[in-house]
Coordinates of C-alpha atoms in Angstrom, one line a residue:
X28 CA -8.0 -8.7 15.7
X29 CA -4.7 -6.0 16.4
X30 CA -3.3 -6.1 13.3
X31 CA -0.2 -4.4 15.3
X32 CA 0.4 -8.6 16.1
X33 CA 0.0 -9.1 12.4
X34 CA 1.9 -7.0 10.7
X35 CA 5.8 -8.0 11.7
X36 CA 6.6 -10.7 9.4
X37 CA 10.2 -10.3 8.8
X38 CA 10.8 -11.7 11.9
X39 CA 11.1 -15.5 11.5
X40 CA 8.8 -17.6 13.7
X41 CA 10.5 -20.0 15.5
X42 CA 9.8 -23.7 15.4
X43 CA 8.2 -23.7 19.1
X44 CA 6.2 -21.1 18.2
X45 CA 4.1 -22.9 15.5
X46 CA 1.4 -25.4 15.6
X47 CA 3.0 -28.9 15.1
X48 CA 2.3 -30.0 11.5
X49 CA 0.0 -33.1 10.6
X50 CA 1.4 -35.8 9.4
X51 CA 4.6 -35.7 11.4
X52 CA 8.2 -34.6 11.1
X53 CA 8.8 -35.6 7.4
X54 CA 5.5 -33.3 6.4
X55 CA 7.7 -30.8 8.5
X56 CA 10.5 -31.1 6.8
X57 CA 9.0 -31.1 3.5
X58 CA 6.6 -28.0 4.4
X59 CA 9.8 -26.5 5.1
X60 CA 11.9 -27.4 2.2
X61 CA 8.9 -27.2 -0.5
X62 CA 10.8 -28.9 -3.3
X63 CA 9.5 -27.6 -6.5
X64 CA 6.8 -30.0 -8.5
X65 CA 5.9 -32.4 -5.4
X66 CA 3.4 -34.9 -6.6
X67 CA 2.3 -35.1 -2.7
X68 CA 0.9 -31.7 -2.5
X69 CA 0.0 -32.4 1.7
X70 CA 3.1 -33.4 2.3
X71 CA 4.6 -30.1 0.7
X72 CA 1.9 -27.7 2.6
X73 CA 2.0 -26.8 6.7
X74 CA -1.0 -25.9 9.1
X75 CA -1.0 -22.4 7.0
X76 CA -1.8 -23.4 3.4
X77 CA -4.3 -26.3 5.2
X78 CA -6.2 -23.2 6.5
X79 CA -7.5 -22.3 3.1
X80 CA -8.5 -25.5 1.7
X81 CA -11.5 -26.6 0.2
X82 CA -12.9 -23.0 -0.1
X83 CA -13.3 -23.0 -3.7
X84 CA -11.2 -23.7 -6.9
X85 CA -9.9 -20.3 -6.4
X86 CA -7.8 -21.5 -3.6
X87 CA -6.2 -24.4 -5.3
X88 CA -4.4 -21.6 -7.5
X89 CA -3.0 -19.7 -4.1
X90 CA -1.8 -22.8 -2.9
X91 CA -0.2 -24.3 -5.8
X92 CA 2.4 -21.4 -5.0
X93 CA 4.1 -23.5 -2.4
X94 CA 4.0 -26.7 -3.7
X95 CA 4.3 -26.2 -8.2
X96 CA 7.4 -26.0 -10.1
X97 CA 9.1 -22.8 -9.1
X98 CA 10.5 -22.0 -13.0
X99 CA 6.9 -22.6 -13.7
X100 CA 5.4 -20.7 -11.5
X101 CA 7.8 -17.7 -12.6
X102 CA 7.3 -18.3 -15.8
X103 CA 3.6 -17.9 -15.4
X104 CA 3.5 -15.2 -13.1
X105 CA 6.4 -13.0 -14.9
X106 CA 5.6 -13.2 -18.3
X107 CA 1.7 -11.3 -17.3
X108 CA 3.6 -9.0 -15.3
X109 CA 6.3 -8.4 -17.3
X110 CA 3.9 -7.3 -20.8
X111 CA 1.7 -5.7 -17.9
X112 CA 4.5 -3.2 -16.8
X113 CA 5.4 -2.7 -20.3
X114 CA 1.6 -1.3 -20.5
X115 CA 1.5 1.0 -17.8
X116 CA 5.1 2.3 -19.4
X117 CA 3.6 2.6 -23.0
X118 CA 0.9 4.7 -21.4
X119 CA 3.7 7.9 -21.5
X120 CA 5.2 6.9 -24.9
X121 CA 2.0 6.3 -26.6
X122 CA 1.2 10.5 -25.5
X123 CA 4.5 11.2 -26.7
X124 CA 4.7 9.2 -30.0
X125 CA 0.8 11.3 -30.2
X126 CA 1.9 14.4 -28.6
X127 CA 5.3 14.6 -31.2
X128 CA 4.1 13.9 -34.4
X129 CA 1.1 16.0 -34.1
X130 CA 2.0 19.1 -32.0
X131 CA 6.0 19.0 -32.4
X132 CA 8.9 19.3 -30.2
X133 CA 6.6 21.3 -27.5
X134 CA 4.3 18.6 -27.0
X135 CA 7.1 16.1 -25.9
X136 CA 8.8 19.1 -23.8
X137 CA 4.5 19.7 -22.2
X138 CA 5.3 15.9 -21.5
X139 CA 8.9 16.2 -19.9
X140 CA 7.7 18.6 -17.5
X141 CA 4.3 16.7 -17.1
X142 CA 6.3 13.4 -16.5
X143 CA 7.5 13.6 -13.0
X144 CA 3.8 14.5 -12.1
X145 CA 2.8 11.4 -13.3
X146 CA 5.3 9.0 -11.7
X147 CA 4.3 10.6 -8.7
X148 CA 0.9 9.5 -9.4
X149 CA 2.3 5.9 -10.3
X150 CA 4.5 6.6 -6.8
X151 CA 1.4 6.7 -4.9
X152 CA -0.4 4.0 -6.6
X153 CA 2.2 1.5 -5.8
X154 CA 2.6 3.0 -2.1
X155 CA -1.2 1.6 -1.5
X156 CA -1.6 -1.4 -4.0
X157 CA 2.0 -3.1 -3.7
X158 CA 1.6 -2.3 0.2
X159 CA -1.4 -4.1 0.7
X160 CA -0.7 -6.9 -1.6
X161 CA 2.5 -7.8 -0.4
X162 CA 0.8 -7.8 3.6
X163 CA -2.3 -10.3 1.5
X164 CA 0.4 -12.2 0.1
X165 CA 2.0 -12.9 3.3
X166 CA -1.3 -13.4 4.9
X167 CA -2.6 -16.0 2.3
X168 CA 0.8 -18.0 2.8
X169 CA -0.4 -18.6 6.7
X170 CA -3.9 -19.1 5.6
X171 CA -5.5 -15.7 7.2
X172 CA -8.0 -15.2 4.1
X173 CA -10.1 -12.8 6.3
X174 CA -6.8 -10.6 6.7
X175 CA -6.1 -10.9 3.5
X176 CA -9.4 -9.3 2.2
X177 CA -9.5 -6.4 4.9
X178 CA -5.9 -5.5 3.4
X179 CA -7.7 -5.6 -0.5
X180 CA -10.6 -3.3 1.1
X181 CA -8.4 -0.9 2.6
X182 CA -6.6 -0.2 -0.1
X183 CA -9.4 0.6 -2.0
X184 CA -10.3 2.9 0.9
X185 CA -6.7 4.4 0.9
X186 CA -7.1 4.9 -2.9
X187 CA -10.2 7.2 -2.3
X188 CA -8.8 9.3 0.1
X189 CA -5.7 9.6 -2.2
X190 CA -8.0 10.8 -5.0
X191 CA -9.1 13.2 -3.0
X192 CA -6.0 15.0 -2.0
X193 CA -4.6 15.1 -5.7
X194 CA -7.6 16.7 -7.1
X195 CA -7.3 19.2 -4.7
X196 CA -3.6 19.7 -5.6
X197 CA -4.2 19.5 -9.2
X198 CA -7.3 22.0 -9.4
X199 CA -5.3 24.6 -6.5
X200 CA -3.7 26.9 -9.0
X201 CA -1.1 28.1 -6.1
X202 CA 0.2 24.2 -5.5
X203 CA -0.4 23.3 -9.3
X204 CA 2.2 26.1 -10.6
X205 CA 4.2 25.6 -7.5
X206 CA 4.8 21.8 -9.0
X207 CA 5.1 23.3 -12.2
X208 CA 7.9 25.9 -10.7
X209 CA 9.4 23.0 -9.4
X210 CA 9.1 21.1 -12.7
X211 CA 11.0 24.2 -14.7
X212 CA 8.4 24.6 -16.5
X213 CA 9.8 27.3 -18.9
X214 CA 6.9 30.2 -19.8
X215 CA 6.2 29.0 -23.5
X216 CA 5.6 25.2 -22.3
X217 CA 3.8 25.7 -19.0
X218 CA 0.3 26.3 -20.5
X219 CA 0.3 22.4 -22.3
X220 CA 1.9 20.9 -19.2
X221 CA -1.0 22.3 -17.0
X222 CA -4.0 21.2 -19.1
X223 CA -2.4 17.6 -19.4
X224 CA -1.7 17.5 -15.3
X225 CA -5.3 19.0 -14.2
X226 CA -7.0 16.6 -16.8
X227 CA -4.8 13.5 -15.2
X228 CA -5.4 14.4 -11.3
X229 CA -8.9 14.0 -12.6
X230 CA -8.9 10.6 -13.1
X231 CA -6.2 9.4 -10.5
X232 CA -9.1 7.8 -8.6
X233 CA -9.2 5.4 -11.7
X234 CA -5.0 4.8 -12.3
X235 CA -4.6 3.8 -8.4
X236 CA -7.2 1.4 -8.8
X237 CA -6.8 0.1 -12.5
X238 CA -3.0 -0.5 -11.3
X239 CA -2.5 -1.1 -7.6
X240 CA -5.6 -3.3 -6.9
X241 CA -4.7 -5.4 -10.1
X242 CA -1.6 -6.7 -8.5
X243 CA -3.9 -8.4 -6.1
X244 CA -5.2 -10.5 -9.0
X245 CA -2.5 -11.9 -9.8
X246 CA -1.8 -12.6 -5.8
X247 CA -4.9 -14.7 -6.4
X248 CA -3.4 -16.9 -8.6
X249 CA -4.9 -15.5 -12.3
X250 CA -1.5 -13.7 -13.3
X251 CA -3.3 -13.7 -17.2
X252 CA -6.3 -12.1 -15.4
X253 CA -4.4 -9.3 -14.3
X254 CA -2.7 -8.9 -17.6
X255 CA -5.8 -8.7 -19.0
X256 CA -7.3 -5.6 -17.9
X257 CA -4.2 -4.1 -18.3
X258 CA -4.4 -4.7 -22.1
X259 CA -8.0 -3.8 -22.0
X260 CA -6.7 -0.2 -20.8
X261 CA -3.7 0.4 -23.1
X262 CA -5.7 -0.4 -26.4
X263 CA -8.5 2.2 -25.1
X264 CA -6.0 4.3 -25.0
X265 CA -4.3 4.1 -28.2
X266 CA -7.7 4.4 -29.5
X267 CA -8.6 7.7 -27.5
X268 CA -5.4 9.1 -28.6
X269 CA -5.8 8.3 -32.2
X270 CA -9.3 10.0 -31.9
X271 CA -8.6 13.0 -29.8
X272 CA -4.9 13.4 -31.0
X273 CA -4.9 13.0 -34.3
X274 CA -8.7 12.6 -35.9
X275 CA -9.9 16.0 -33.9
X276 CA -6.7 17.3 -33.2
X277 CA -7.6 18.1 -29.5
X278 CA -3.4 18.2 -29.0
X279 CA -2.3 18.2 -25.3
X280 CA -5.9 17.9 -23.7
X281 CA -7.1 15.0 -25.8
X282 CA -3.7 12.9 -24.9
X283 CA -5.0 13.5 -21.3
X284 CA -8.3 12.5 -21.7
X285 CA -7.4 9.5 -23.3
X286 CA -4.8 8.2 -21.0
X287 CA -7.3 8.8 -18.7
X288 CA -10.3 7.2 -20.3
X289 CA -7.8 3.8 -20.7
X290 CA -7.3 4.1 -17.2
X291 CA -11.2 3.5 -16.3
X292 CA -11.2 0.8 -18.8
X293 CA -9.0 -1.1 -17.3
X294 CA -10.2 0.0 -13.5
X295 CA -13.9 -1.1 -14.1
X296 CA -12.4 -5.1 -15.2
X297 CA -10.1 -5.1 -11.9
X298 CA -13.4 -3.7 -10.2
X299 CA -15.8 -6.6 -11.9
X300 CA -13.0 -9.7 -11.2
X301 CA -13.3 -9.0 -6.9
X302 CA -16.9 -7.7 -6.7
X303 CA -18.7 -9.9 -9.3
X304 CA -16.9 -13.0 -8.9
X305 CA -17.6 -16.0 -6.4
X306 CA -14.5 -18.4 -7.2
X307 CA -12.0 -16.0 -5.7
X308 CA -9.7 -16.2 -2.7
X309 CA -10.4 -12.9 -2.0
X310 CA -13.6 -10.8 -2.5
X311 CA -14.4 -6.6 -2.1
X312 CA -16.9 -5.7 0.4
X313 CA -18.0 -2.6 2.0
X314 CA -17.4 -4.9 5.4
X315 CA -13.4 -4.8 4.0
X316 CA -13.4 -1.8 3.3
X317 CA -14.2 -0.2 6.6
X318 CA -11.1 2.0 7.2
X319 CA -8.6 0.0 10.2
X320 CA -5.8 2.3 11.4
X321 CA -2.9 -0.3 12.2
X322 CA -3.5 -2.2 8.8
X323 CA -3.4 1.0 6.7
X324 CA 0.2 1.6 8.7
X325 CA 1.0 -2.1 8.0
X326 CA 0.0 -1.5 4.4
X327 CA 1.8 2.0 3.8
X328 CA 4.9 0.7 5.8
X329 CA 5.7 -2.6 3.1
X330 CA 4.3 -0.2 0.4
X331 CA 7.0 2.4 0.9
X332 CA 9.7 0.5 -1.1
X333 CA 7.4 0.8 -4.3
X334 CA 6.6 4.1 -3.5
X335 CA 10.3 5.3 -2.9
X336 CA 11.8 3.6 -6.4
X337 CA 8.8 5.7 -8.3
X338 CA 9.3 8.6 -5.9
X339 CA 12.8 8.8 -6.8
X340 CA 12.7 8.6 -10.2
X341 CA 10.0 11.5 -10.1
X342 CA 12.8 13.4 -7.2
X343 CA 15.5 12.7 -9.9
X344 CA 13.3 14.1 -13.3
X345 CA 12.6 17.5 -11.5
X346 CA 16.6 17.7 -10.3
X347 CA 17.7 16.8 -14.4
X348 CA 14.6 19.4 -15.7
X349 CA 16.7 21.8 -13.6
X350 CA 19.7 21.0 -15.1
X351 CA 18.8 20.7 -18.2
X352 CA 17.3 24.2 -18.1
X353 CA 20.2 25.6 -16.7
X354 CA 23.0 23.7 -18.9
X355 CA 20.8 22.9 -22.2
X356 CA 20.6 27.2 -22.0
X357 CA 24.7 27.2 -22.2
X358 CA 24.7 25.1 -25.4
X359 CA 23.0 25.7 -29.6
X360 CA 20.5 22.9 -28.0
X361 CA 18.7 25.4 -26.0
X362 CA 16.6 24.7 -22.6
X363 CA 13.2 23.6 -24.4
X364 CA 15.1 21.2 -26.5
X365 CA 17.0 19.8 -24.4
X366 CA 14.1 18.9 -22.5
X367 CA 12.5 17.3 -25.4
X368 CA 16.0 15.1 -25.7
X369 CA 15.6 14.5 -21.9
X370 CA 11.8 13.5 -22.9
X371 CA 12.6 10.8 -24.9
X372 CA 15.4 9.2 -22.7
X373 CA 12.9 9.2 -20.1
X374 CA 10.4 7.4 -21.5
X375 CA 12.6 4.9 -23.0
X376 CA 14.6 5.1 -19.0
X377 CA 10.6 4.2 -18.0
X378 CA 10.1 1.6 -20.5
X379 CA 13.4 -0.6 -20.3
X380 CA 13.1 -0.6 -16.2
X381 CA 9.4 -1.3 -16.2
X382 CA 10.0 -5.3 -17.2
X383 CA 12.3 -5.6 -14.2
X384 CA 9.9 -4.3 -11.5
X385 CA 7.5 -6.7 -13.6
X386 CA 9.7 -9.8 -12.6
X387 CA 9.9 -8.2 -9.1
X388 CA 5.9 -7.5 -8.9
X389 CA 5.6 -11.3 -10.4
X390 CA 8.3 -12.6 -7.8
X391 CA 6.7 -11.3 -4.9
X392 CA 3.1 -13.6 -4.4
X393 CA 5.5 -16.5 -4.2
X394 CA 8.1 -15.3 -2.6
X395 CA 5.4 -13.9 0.4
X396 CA 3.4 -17.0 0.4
X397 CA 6.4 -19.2 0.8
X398 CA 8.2 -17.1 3.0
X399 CA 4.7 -16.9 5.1
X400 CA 4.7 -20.6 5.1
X401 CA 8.6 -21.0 5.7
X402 CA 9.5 -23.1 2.5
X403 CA 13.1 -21.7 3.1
X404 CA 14.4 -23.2 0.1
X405 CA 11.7 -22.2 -2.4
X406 CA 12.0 -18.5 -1.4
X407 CA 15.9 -18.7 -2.3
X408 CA 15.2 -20.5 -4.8
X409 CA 12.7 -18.4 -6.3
X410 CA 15.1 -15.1 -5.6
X411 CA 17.8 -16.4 -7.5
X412 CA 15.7 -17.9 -10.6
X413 CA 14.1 -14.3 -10.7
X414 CA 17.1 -12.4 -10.7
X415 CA 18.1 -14.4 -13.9
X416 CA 15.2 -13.8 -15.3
X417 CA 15.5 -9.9 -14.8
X418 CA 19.1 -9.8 -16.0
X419 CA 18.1 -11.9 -19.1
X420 CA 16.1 -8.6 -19.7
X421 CA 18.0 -6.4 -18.7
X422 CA 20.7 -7.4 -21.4
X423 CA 18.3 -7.2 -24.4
X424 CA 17.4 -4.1 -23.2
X425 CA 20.5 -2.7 -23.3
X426 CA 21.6 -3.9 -26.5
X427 CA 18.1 -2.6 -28.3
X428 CA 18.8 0.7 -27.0
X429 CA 22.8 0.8 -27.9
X430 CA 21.7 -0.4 -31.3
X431 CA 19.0 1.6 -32.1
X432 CA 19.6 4.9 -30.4
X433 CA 18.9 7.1 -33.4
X434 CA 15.6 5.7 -34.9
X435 CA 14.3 5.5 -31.4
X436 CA 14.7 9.5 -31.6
X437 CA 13.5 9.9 -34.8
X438 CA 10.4 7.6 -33.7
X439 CA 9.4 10.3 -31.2
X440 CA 9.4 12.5 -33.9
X441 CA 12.9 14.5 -33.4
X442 CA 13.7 15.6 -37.1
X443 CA 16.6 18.1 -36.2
X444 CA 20.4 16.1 -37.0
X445 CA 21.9 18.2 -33.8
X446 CA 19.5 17.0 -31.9
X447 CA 18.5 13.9 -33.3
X448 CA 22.5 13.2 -32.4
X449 CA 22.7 14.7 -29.0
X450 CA 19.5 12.3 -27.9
X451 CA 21.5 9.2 -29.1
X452 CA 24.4 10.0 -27.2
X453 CA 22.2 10.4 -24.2
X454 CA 20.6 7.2 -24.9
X455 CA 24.0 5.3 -25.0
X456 CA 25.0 6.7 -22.1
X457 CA 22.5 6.9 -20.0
X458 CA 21.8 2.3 -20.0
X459 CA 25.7 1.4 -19.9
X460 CA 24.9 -0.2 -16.9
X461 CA 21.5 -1.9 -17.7
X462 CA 22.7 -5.1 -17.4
X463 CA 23.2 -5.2 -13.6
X464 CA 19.9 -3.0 -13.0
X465 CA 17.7 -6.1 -13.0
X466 CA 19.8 -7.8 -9.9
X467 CA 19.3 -4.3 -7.9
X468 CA 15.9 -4.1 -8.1
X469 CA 14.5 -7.8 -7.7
X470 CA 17.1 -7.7 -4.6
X471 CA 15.5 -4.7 -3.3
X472 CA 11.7 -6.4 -4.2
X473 CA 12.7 -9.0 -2.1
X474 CA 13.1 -7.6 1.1
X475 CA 9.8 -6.1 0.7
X476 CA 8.3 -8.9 0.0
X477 CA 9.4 -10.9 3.6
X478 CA 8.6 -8.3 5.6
X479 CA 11.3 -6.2 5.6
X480 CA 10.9 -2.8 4.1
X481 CA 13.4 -0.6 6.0
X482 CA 16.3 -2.4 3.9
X483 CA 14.0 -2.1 0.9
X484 CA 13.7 1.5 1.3
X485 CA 17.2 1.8 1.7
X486 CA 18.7 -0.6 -0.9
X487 CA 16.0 1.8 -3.3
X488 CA 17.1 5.1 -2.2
X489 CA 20.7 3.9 -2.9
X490 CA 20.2 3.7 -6.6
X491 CA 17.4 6.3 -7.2
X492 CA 18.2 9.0 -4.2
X493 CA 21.1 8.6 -2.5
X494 CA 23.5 8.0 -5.3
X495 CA 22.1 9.7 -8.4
X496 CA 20.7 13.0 -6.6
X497 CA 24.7 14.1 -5.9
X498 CA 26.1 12.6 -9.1
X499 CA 23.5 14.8 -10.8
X500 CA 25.2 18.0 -9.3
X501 CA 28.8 16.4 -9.0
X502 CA 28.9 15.5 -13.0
X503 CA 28.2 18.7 -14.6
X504 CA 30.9 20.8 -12.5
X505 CA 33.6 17.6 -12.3
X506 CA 33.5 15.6 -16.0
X507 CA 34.0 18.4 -18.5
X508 CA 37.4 19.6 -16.5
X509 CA 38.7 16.0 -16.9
X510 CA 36.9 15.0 -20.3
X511 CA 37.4 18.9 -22.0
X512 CA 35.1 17.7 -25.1
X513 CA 32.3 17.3 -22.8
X514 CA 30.0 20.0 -22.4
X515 CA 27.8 20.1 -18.7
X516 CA 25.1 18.9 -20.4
X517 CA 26.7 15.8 -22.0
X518 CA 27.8 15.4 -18.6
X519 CA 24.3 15.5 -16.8
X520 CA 23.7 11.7 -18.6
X521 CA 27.0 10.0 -16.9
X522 CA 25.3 9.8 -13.3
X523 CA 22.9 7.6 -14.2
X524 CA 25.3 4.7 -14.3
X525 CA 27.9 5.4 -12.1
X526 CA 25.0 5.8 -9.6
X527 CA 23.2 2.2 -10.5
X528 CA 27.1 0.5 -10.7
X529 CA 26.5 1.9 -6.9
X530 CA 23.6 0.7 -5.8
X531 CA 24.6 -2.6 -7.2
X532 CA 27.3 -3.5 -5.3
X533 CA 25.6 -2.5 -2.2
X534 CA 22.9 -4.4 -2.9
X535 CA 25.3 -7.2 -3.4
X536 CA 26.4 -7.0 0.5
X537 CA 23.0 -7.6 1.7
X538 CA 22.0 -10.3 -0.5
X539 CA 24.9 -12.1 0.6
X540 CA 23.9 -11.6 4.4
X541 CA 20.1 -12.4 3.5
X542 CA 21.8 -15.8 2.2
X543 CA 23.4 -16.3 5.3
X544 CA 20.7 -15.8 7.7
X545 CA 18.2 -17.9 5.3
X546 CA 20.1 -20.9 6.1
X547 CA 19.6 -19.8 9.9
X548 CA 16.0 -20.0 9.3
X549 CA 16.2 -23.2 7.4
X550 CA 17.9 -25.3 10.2
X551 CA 15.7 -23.6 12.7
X552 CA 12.6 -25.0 10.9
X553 CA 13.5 -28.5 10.4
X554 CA 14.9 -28.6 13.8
X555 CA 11.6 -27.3 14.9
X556 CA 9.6 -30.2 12.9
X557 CA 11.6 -32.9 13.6
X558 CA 11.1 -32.3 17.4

């Protein structure tokens, strides 16, 4: 089959292009409207969900998308997703909670110059997984479950090949320290930032599986499945850590081994739920896996939004570890404490956002199936119950941090006062505008969940590139003239929201025309079934 016919589906089908529905205009109309909680699931499903009927049980889960209670639905998909992005975030705080208490301020700056490394890795674990299960979502709402598995094989294929190229990086000692160069990786702190990088590329084999393939799980309906063996991972690795860490004191390399020890954990249950399973909508087979050049395009193409948030945030860390280095030197902090400040507002930056791209990564099995099977109104629906839902979060985010800036520091095991202070004030500063992050990045989810990545790439870059990158530059030199009690440092921590107060209201112009030409699409399909 050319998947180059497949693999366009933000452009709305029109009514005479589709198979009339059974059962007549009003099963149209409803298969276009999908009111949420329909008794009459038939009436509420077209000639795509019909496809995968009567397979197995496992079906019945896929197809309930289009046709349950969409708060439900939400509810049960985001609240998995939501604690399952917390988990993958926890992975770099439980190292630095480890790495601080047991080695000291140098272990959390090993970890600051460590950390855009590893959302690289995270970068290119979403780029395959979120790719190819946004494409299976899609194909599983217009009831293509052969399409739907070849995406699942191929990105385990991808995930290979990726495995391959960072072990190369991460054992080359030329492009290792060239990262680490790039990192500012300061002479005293480079040795424990390279052991804990090698140990990592070692095992990213395991972290693109354990996380990208899980997100097909819960595309399979079993969103507690999926949260599942992402518990299974994190508790490994609190244990590792506690052994390695702090029971044989193995420091930097035993953090590493145990983030990467949860990380196969929680890869070998993804690994058991498609290949020793029967009841599932989808399956792993060598036959799916056999490599399929226009797919793996299709599949890297709606992955790029994922890949460009994390890609960002890792362009972003190595632009502030330069700054840092250059204006912490300026000020009593120092370079290497300042990026042990930075360290903690990064993982607690990490943690607060990962619940909103767990809403998004929830939202986007329902919003693809329905927007596959052209339920207008329960993809708009959907949209705007998510974005509540991430703002909800959002908000008690941002008041937990504002509240509890200073313990949070001393948690990571900052005992100095200066410095204990200075990473409060960059915590404060850094989430004024939290509350409005959740509305970006579900918008910007959206779009890459129907099919249309280019405007999720850009709405993305907006907030993590386009925006921030300057302000980063722009702050130091500009604030201090007009606020003279602010050093360039205290500056550096101002970008971040005037950048996401951005993004925001950019975001809001497209949503607004996305409205507009849903309501197209909706008269097109009921004027298309009632003919």
């Amino acid at each position: 089959m050319d998947e180059s016919k497949q693999s366009e589906p933000s452009e709305p089908v029109t009514p005479t292009d589709r198979t009339p529905v059974a059962g007549g205009s009003d099963a149209g109309a409803a298969a276009t409207e999908g009111g949420a909680g329909r008794p009459d699931e038939d009436a509420a499903l077209d000639d795509r969900g019909e496809a995968l009927r009567g397979h197995s049980a496992g079906d019945e889960k896929v197809l309930r998308m289009g046709t349950a209670s969409i708060p439900r639905l939400i509810t049960e998909f985001a609240i998995p997703s939501v604690v399952g992005m917390l988990i993958n975030g926890s992975y770099a705080i439980i190292d630095s909670v480890f790495l601080g208490h047991a080695v000291g301020e140098i272990g959390l700056s090993a970890m600051t110059v460590a950390n855009p490394i590893m959302i690289v890795f995270m970068a290119l674990a979403m780029l395959i997984g979120n790719g190819g299960n946004a494409l299976a979502a899609l194909r599983l709402g217009e009831g293509r479950r052969e399409d739907a598995e070849r995406a699942l094989g191929n990105v385990v294929s991808l995930s290979l090949l990726a495995a391959v190229v960072v072990l190369f990086i991460g054992w080359n000692p030329v492009l290792v320290n060239g990262v680490l160069d790039l990192a500012s990786a300061t002479e005293e702190v480079r040795p424990y930032a390279l052991t804990f990088i090698q140990i990592l590329c070692s095992g990213f084999l395991l972290q693109c599986i354990g996380m990208g393939v899980n997100n097909f799980i819960r595309t399979c309906g079993a969103p507690n499945r999926a949260l599942g063996t992402m518990v299974v991972g994190l508790a490994s690795s609190v244990a590792f850590n506690f052994l390695f860490v702090i029971m044989l004191g193995w420091g930097v390399a035993g953090s590493g081994l145990a983030t990467v020890l949860g990380w196969g954990c929680s890869c070998a249950t993804v690994l058991w739920y498609f290949c020793g399973r029967t009841d599932v909508p989808m399956r792993l087979s060598v036959r799916s896996m056999v490599p399929n050049v226009p797919l793996i395009v299709t599949i890297l193409g709606y992955g790029l939004p994922s890949f460009c948030v994390q890609a960002g945030m890792a362009v972003v860390n190595f632009v502030i570890n330069f700054q840092l280095v250059k204006y912490g030197a300026l000020t009593p902090i120092g370079a290497d404490d300042a990026l042990a400040a930075i360290g903690v507002v990064q993982r607690i930056g990490q943690f607060t956002v990962m619940p909103l791209i767990g809403i998004a990564i929830a939202l986007q099995p329902l919003l693809g199936f329905n927007y596959g099977a052209r339920k207008v109104a329960r993809v708009r629906k959907t949209l705007w119950y998510g974005i509540g839902a991430a703002t909800s979060i959002a908000v008690v985010m941002f008041a937990g941090v504002e509240l509890f800036a200073v313990p949070i520091a001393h948690g990571f095991g900052i005992k100095h006062d200066g410095l204990v202070d200075f990473t409060a004030f960059a915590l404060r500063v850094q989430f004024l505008i939290l509350p409005f992050v959740g509305f970006q990045i579900v918008s910007a989810n959206y779009f890459q969940a129907t099919g249309q990545p280019a405007k999720s790439v850009l709405l993305t870059l907006t907030r993590q590139i386009l925006f921030l990158v300057p302000l980063l530059y722009l702050m130091p030199e500009m604030l201090p003239s007009l606020a003279p009690g602010l050093t360039g440092l205290d500056a550096l921590y101002f970008a971040a929201p005037v950048s996401d107060l951005l993004a925001t209201g950019t975001t809001a112009v497209f949503i607004a025309w996305e409205m507009v030409r849903l309501r197209r699409l909706a008269r097109l399909c009921a004027q298309g079934a009632e003919a």
